XYZ file of C-alpha atoms in Angstrom:
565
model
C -115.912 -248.399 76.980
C -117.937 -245.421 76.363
C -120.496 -245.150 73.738
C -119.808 -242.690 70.902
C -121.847 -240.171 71.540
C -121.082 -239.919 75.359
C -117.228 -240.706 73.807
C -117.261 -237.379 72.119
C -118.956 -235.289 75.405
C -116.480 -236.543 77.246
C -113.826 -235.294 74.431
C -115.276 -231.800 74.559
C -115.478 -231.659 78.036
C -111.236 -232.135 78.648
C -110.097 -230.420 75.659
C -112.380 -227.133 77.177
C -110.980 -227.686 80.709
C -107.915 -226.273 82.591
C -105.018 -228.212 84.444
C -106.484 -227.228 87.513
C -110.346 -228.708 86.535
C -108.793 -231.841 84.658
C -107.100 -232.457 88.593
C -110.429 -232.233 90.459
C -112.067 -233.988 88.296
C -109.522 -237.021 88.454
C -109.789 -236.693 92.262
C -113.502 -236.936 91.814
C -113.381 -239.937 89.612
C -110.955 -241.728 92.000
C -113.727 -241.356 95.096
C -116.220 -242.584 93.100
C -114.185 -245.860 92.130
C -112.957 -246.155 95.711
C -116.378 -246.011 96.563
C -117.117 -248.897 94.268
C -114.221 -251.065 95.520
C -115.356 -250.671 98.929
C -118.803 -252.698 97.417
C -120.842 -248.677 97.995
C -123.057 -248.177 94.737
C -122.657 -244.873 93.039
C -125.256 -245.418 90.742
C -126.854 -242.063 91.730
C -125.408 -239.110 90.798
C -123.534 -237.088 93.228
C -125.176 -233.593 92.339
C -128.659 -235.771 93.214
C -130.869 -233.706 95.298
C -129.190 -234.360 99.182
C -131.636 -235.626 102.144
C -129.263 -233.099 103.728
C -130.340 -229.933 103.477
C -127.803 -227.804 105.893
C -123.964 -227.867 106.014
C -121.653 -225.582 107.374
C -117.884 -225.334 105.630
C -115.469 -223.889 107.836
C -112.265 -222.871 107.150
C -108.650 -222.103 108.695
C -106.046 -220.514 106.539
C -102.458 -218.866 106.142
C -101.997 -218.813 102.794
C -105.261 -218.868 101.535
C -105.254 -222.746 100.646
C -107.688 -223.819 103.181
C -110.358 -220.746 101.729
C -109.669 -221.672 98.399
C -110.634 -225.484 98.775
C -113.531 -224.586 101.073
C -115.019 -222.073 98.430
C -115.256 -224.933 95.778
C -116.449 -226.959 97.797
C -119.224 -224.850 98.983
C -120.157 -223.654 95.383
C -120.574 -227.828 94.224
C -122.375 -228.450 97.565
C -124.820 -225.636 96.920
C -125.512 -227.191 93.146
C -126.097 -229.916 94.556
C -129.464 -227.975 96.290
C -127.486 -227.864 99.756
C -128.189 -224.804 101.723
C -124.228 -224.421 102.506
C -122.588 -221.702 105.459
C -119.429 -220.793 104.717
C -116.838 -219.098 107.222
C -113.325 -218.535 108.210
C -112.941 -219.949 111.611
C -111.932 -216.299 112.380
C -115.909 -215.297 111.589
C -117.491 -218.126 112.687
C -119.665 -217.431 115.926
C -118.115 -219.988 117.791
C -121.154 -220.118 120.219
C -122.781 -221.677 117.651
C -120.757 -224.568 117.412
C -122.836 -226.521 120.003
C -126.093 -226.452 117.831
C -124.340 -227.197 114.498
C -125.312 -230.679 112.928
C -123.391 -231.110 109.990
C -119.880 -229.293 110.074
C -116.835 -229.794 107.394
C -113.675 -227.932 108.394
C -110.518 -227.071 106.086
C -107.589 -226.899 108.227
C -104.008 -226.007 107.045
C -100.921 -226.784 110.009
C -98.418 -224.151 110.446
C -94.775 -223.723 111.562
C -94.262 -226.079 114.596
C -97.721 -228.230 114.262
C -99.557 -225.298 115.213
C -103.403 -224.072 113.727
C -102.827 -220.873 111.059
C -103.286 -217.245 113.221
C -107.035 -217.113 112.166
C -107.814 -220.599 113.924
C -106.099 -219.902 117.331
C -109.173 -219.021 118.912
C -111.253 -221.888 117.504
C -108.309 -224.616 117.907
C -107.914 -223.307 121.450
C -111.840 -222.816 122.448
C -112.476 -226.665 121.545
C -109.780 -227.948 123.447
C -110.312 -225.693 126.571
C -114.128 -225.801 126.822
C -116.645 -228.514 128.483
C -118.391 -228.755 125.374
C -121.239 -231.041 124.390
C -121.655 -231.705 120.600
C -123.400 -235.254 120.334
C -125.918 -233.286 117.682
C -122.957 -232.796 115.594
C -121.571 -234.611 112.419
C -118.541 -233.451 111.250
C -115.033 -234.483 109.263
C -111.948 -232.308 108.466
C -109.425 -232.120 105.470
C -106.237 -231.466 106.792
C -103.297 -229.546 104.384
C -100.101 -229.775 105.340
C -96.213 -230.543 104.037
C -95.171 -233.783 104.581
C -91.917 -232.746 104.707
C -92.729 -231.067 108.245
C -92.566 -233.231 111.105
C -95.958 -232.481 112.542
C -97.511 -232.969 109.218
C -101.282 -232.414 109.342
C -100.682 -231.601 113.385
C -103.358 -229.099 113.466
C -105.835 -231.005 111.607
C -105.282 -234.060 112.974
C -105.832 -232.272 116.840
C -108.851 -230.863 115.813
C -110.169 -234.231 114.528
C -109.314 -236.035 117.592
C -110.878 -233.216 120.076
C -113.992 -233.025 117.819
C -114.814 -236.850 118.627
C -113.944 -236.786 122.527
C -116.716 -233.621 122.885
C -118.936 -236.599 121.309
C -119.219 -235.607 117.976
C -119.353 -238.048 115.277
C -116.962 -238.419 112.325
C -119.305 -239.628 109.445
C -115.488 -239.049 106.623
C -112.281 -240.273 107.739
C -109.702 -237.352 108.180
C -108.115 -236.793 104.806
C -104.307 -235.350 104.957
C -103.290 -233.757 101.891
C -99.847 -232.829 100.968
C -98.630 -229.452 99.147
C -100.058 -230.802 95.771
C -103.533 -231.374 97.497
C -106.115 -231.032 94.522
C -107.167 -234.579 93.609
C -106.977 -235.867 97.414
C -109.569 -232.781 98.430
C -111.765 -234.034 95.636
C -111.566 -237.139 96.732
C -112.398 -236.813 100.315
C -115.212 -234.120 98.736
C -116.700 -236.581 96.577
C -117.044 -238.740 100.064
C -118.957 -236.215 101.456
C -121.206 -235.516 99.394
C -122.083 -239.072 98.882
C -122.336 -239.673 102.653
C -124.776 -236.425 102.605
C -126.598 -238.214 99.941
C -127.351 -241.003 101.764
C -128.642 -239.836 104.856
C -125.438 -237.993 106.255
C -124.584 -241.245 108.675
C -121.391 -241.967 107.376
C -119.449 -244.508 109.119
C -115.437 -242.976 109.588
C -113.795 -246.481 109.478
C -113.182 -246.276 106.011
C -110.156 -246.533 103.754
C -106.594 -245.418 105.897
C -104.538 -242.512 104.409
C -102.803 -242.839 101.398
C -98.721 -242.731 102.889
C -97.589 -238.538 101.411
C -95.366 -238.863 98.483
C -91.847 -238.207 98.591
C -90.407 -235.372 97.228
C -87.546 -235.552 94.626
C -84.632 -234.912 95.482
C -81.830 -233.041 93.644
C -78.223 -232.695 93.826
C -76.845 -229.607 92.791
C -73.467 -227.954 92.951
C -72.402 -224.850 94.299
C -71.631 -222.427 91.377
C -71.428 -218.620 93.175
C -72.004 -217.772 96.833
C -71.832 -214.019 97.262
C -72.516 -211.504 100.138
C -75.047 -208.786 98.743
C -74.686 -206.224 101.166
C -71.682 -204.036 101.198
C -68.932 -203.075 103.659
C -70.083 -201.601 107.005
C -73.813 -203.146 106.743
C -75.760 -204.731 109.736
C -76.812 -207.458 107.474
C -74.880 -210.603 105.625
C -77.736 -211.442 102.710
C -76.233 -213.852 100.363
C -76.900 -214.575 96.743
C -76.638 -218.643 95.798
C -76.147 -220.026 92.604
C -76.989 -224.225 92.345
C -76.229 -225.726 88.988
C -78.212 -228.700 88.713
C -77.140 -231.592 86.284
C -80.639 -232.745 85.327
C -83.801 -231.857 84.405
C -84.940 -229.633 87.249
C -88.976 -228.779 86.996
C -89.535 -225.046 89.262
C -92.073 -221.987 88.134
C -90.805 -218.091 89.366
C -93.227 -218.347 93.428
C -91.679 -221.710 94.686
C -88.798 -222.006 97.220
C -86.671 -224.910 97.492
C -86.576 -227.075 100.712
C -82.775 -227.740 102.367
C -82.589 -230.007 105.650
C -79.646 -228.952 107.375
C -76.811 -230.757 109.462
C -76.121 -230.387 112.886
C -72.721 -228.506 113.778
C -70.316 -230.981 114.280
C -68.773 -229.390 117.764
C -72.683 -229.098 119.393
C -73.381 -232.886 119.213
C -69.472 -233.880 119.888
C -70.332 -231.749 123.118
C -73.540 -233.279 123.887
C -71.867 -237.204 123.278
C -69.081 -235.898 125.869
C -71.578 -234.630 128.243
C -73.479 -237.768 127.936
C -71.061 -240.397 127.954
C -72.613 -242.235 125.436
C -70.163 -244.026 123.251
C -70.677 -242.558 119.338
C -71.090 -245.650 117.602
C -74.083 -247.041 120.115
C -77.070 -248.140 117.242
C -80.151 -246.270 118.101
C -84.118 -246.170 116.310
C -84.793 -243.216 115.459
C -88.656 -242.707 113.375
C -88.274 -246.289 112.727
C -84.714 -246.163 111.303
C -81.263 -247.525 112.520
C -78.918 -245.024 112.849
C -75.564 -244.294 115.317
C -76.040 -241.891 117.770
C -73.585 -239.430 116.205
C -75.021 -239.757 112.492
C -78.636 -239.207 114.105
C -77.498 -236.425 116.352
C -75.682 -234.819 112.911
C -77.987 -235.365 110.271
C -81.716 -236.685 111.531
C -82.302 -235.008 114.729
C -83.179 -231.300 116.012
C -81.223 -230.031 118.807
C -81.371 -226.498 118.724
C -84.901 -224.702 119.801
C -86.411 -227.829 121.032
C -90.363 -226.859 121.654
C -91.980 -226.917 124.643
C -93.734 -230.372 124.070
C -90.133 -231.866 123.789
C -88.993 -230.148 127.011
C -91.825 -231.390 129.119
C -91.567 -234.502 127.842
C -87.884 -234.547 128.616
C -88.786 -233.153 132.103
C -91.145 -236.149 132.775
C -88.610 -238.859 132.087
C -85.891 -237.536 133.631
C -88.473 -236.340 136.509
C -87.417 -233.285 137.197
C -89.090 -229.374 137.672
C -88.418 -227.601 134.365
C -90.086 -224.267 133.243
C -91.932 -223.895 129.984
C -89.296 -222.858 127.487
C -87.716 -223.240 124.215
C -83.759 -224.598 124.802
C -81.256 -226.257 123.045
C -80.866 -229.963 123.908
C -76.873 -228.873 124.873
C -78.080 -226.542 127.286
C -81.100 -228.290 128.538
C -78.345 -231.598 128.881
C -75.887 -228.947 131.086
C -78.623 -227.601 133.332
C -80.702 -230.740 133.993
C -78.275 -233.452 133.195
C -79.638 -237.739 132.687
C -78.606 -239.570 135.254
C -76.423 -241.602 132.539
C -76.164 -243.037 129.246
C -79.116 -245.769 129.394
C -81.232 -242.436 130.301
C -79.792 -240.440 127.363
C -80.728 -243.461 124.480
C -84.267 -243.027 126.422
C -84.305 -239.396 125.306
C -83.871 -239.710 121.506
C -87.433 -240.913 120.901
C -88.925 -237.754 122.169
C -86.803 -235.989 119.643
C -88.312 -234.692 116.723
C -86.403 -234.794 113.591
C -85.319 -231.781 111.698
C -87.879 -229.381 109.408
C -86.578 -228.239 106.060
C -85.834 -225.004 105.565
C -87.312 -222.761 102.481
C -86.169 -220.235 100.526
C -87.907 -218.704 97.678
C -86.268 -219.151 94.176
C -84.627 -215.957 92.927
C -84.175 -217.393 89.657
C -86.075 -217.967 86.455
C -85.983 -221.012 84.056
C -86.298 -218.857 81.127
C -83.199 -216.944 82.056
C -81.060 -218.942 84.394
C -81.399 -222.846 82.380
C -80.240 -225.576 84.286
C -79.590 -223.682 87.488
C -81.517 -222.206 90.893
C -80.858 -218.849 92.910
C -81.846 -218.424 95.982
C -81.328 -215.145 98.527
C -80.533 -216.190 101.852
C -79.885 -213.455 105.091
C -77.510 -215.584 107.570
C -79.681 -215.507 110.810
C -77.909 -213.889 113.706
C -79.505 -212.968 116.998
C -78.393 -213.630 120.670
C -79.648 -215.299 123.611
C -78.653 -214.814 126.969
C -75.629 -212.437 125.761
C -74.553 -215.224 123.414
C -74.463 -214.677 119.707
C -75.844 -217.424 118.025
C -76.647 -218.017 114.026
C -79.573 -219.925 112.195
C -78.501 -223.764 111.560
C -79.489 -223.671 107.740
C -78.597 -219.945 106.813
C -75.196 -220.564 108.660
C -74.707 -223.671 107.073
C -75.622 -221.874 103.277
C -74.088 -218.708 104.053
C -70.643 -220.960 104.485
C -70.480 -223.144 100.861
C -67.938 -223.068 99.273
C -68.090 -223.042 95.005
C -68.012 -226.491 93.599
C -69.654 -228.052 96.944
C -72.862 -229.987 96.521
C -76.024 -229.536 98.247
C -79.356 -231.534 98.335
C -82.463 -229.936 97.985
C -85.998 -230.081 96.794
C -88.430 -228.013 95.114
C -91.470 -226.653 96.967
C -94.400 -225.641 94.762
C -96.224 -222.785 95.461
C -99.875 -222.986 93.833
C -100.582 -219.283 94.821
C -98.015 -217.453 94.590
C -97.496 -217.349 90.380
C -97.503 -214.851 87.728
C -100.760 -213.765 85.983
C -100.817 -213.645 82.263
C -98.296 -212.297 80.517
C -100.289 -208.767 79.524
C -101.622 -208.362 83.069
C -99.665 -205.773 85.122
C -98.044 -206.609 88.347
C -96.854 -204.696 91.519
C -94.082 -206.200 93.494
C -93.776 -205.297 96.979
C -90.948 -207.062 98.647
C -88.287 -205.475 101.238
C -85.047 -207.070 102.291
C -85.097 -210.861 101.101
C -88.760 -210.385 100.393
C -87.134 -209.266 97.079
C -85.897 -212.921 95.691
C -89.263 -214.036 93.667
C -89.953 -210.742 92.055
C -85.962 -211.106 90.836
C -87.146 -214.273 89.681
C -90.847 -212.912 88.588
C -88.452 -209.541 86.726
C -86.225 -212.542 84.980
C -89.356 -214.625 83.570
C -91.060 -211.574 82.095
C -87.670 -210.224 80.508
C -86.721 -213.474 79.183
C -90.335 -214.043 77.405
C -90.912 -210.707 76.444
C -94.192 -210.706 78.693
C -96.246 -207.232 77.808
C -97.806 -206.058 80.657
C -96.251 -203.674 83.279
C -94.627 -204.269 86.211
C -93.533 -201.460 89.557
C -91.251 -202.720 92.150
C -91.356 -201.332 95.956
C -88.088 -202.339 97.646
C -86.606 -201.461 100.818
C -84.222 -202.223 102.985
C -81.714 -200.043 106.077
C -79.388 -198.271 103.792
C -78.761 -197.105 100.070
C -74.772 -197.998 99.727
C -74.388 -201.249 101.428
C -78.301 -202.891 101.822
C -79.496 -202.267 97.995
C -79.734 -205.862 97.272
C -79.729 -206.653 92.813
C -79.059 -203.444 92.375
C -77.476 -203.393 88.980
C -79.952 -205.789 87.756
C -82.946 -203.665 88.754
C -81.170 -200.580 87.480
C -81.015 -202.410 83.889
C -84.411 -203.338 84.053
C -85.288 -199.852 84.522
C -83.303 -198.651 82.218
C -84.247 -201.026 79.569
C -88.365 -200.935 80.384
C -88.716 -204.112 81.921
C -89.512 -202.501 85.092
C -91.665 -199.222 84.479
C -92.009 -198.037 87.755
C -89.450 -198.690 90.691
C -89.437 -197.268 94.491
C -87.120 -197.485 97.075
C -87.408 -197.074 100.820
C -84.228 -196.866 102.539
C -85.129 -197.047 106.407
C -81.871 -195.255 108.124
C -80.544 -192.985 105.406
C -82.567 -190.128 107.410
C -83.640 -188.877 110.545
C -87.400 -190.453 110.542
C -87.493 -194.002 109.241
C -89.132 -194.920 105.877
C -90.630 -198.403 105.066
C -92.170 -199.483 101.351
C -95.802 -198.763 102.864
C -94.631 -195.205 102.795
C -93.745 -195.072 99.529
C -97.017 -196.949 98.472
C -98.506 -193.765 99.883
C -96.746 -191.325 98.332
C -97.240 -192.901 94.985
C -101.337 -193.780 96.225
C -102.951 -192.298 93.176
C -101.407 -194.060 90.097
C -101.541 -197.546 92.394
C -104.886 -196.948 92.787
C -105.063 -196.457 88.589
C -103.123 -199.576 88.324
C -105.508 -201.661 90.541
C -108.711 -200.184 88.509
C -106.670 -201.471 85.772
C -106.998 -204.776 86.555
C -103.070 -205.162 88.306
C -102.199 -208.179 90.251
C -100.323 -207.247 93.625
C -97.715 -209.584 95.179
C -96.116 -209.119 98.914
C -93.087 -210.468 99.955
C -90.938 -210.647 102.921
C -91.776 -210.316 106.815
C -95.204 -211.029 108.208
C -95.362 -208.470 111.289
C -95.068 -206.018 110.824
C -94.418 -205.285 107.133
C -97.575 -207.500 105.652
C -99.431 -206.113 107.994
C -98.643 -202.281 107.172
C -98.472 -203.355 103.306
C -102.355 -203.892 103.734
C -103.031 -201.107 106.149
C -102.291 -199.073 103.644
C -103.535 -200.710 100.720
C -107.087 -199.851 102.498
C -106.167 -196.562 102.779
C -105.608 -196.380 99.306
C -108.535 -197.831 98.252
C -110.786 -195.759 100.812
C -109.040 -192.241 99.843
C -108.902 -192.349 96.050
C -111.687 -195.125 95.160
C -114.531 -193.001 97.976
C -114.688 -195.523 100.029
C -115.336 -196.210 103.648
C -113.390 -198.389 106.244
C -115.680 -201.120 105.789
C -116.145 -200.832 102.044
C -111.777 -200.729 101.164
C -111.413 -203.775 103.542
C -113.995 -205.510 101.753
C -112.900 -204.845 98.429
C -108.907 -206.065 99.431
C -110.636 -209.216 100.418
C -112.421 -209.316 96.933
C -108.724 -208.826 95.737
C -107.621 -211.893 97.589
C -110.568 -213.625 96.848
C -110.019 -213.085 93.059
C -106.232 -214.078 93.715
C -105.087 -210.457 92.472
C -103.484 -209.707 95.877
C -101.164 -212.378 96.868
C -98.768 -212.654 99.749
C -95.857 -214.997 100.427
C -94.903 -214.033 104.413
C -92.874 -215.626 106.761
């Protein structure tokens, strides 16, 4: 029990404090109990003067996560009287590495357990040199989505390498999950203690809370309709999911699908196998049949490399470094029989979840979730083929159910309701700005809003058009630009039409306007911010050096935001 006067600080101190500070400083709390538990006084302070005197904070980021957890962290470390270098891995002189002593790295895990873009060089230069780092102490935070299966992958690799080149892990690896806040703080608040006490930390501490399970909703298929318009390249379809309960989602977060398998592909792969269908195999440490884990648990189309050459061990066999469906990779290098095949399904990995951004708002659409899905088509080897999940979606029938879960998106949210936004989102880059157009209509939000679309043609690839046309019409929307790529001679993307329209963006950003991005990463994102610079170096008398640096301030002040894929 607090006394009354410390009773009443404390009061002050939550009532003045945000969601965000009222997390951390739960998180913080909790490391200083577990500290306690685990019989490690905390009778000092944590901002106490450190005997260490030098970190280094590194940090490897896609969405801007990792930088934003490292930054904090680096700002309390440096109250605390710590003389604290902070880098992107991207920045970092990785020369240095060898003469570092105390290094904390933020790593986020990508796609198919891979390192962001920005750490590629790092992740690969400590796993491909002969280096010696017995000076260095070290431990890494790793973000991830549990709902991936190589969850953490990238943070967990670099951990592991780390301590073979002989350096020392004084924290445990913490892996966080999408809501990471109060485990950061936690494993924060474990640093700092360790550098407290002398920086000689001993890693065998407390083992990794299990990730939480998302929940999971059913919802039922209310309107599945093909956007684009007779005679169009594309097949973009517009989803409507009535869900029965309660169903918490903001305008920036996607909902998560796992997919089935297509029932002919794994009848086709029992056949070729010859194992029966009802044989009871483990599969992640669950029973399943061999045709339910084939349908519903297990990938089998675009198995990664690491599954192939594990594949080509056990079945010994010479097989090139390649991506391959298990059906194909079963028809060209075949098991010698059943017994092999059941030997196979442990290298399997299971299947990822799919996201899709909600195109939806709560305030307008109650009790119901859009999404905007394009149905994947591409070929290999002269054969057409089609994305498992946007296939799958692209198919549903009204008043079919679906299970899904919602993915929250920290980042990638509306400012306050006066602040301006620009939307820049091409092809299906355009569903949260629908949603982020919805949420301001519905709650009569003040500030202004200018939407860059694009897509290949006007009359069959103008995706919400009616909508955006009333939200023009009506003021919701008081600027809107449209780049049609193919409806002339020389092609014309939304970064074009940024340009054209260079000097009242540039008034907007002076203004104070938050910019969002949308859609492809390469090349769109890419060109987006190429011209962005150029904005910002022609109209605010800038240099090269001077626009790029004042985009990254954007970013930095979360005013330019991007949601890529």
């Amino acid at each position: 029990m607090l006394a009354e006067h410390r009773l009443k600080a404390f009061q002050d101190l939550v009532t003045q404090s945000s969601r965000e500070e009222l997390v951390w400083m739960n998180g913080f709390i909790a490391g200083l109990v577990t500290f306690e538990s685990n019989g490690t006084s905390v009778s000092k302070e944590i901002k106490t003067a450190s005997s260490v005197n030098k970190i280094s904070i590194l940090f490897g980021t896609e969405t801007g996560n990792s930088k934003k957890v490292a930054t904090e962290f680096a700002a309390q470390a440096k109250k605390s009287g710590i003389n604290v270098k902070l880098s992107s891995v991207d920045q970092y002189r990785i020369t240095d590495l060898v003469k570092e002593e105390y290094v904390f790295l933020v790593i986020s895990t990508q796609g198919d357990g891979e390192p962001p873009v920005t750490a590629k060089k790092f992740y690969d230069y400590i796993h491909e040199q002969p280096l010696t780092l017995d000076k260095m102490k070290f431990s890494v935070l790793a973000l991830g989505d549990s709902s991936y299966p190589m969850f953490c992958k990238a943070g967990e690799d670099v951990d592991s390498q780390l301590n073979k080149l002989g350096a020392k892990c004084i924290v445990p690896l913490q892996k966080c999950d999408v809501e990471y806040t109060e485990e950061a703080a936690v494993w924060f608040s474990q640093v700092m203690k360790t550098l407290s006490e002398g920086g000689n930390g001993n890693a065998a501490a407390t083992p990794a809370k299990k990730p939480k399970g998302k929940k999971s909703y059913t919802g039922t298929i209310l309107t599945n309709l093909n956007l684009n318009d007779r005679g169009s390249n594309k097949q973009t379809h517009h989803i409507e999911i009535a869900v029965d309960e309660e169903i918490n989602y903001e305008p920036g977060d996607s909902i998560g699908l796992i997919p089935h398998n297509r029932k002919d592909l794994v009848e086709n792969i029992l056949t070729l196998t010859g194992i029966d269908p009802d044989t009871a195999v483990e599969f992640r440490k669950e029973r399943y049949t061999i045709t339910e884990a084939l349908s519903r648990k297990i990938n089998i189309i675009h198995l990664p490399e690491r599954v192939v050459k594990q594949y080509a061990a056990l079945i010994q066999q010479e097989i090139p470094d390649t991506r391959i469906d298990l059906l194909d990779l079963l028809r060209i290098y075949p098991v010698k029989d059943a017994a092999q095949f059941e030997q196979v399904i442990p290298i399997l990995e299971p299947i990822a979840p799919r996201l899709y951004s909600v195109s939806s708002s709560p305030e307008a659409h109650s009790g119901e979730v859009h999404i905007t899905v394009a149905r994947d088509k591409f070929s290999i080897n002269g054969e057409i083929k089609y994305g498992l999940c946007s296939d799958l979606l692209s198919q549903l029938e009204p008043d079919s159910t679906i299970d899904f879960y919602i993915h929250k998106n920290t980042q990638f949210k509306l400012p306050a309701a006066s602040k301006d936004v620009i939307m820049i989102g091409p092809g299906t880059g355009i569903a949260p700005f629908r949603s982020f157009l919805a949420e301001r209509d519905a709650t009569g939000a003040g500030g202004r809003n200018w939407l860059f679309f694009g897509d290949q043609c006007f009359v069959t690839d103008f995706l919400y058009q009616t909508e955006i046309q009333n939200w023009a019409d009506t003021g919701v929307l008081t600027n809107v630009h449209l780049a049609f790529s193919r409806d002339q001679q020389s092609k014309i993307y939304v970064q074009h039409r940024m340009l054209e329209y260079a000097a009242d963006l540039w008034q907007w950003i002076n203004e104070g306007a938050y910019i969002y991005v949308c859609g492809t990463r390469a090349p769109m994102s890419t060109d987006v911010e190429n011209a962005l610079i150029q904005i910002v170096q022609n109209y605010g008398g800038k240099s090269v050096a001077e626009a790029f640096s004042f985009v990254e301030k954007l970013k930095e002040e979360g005013r330019y935001l991007l949601d890529v894929y």
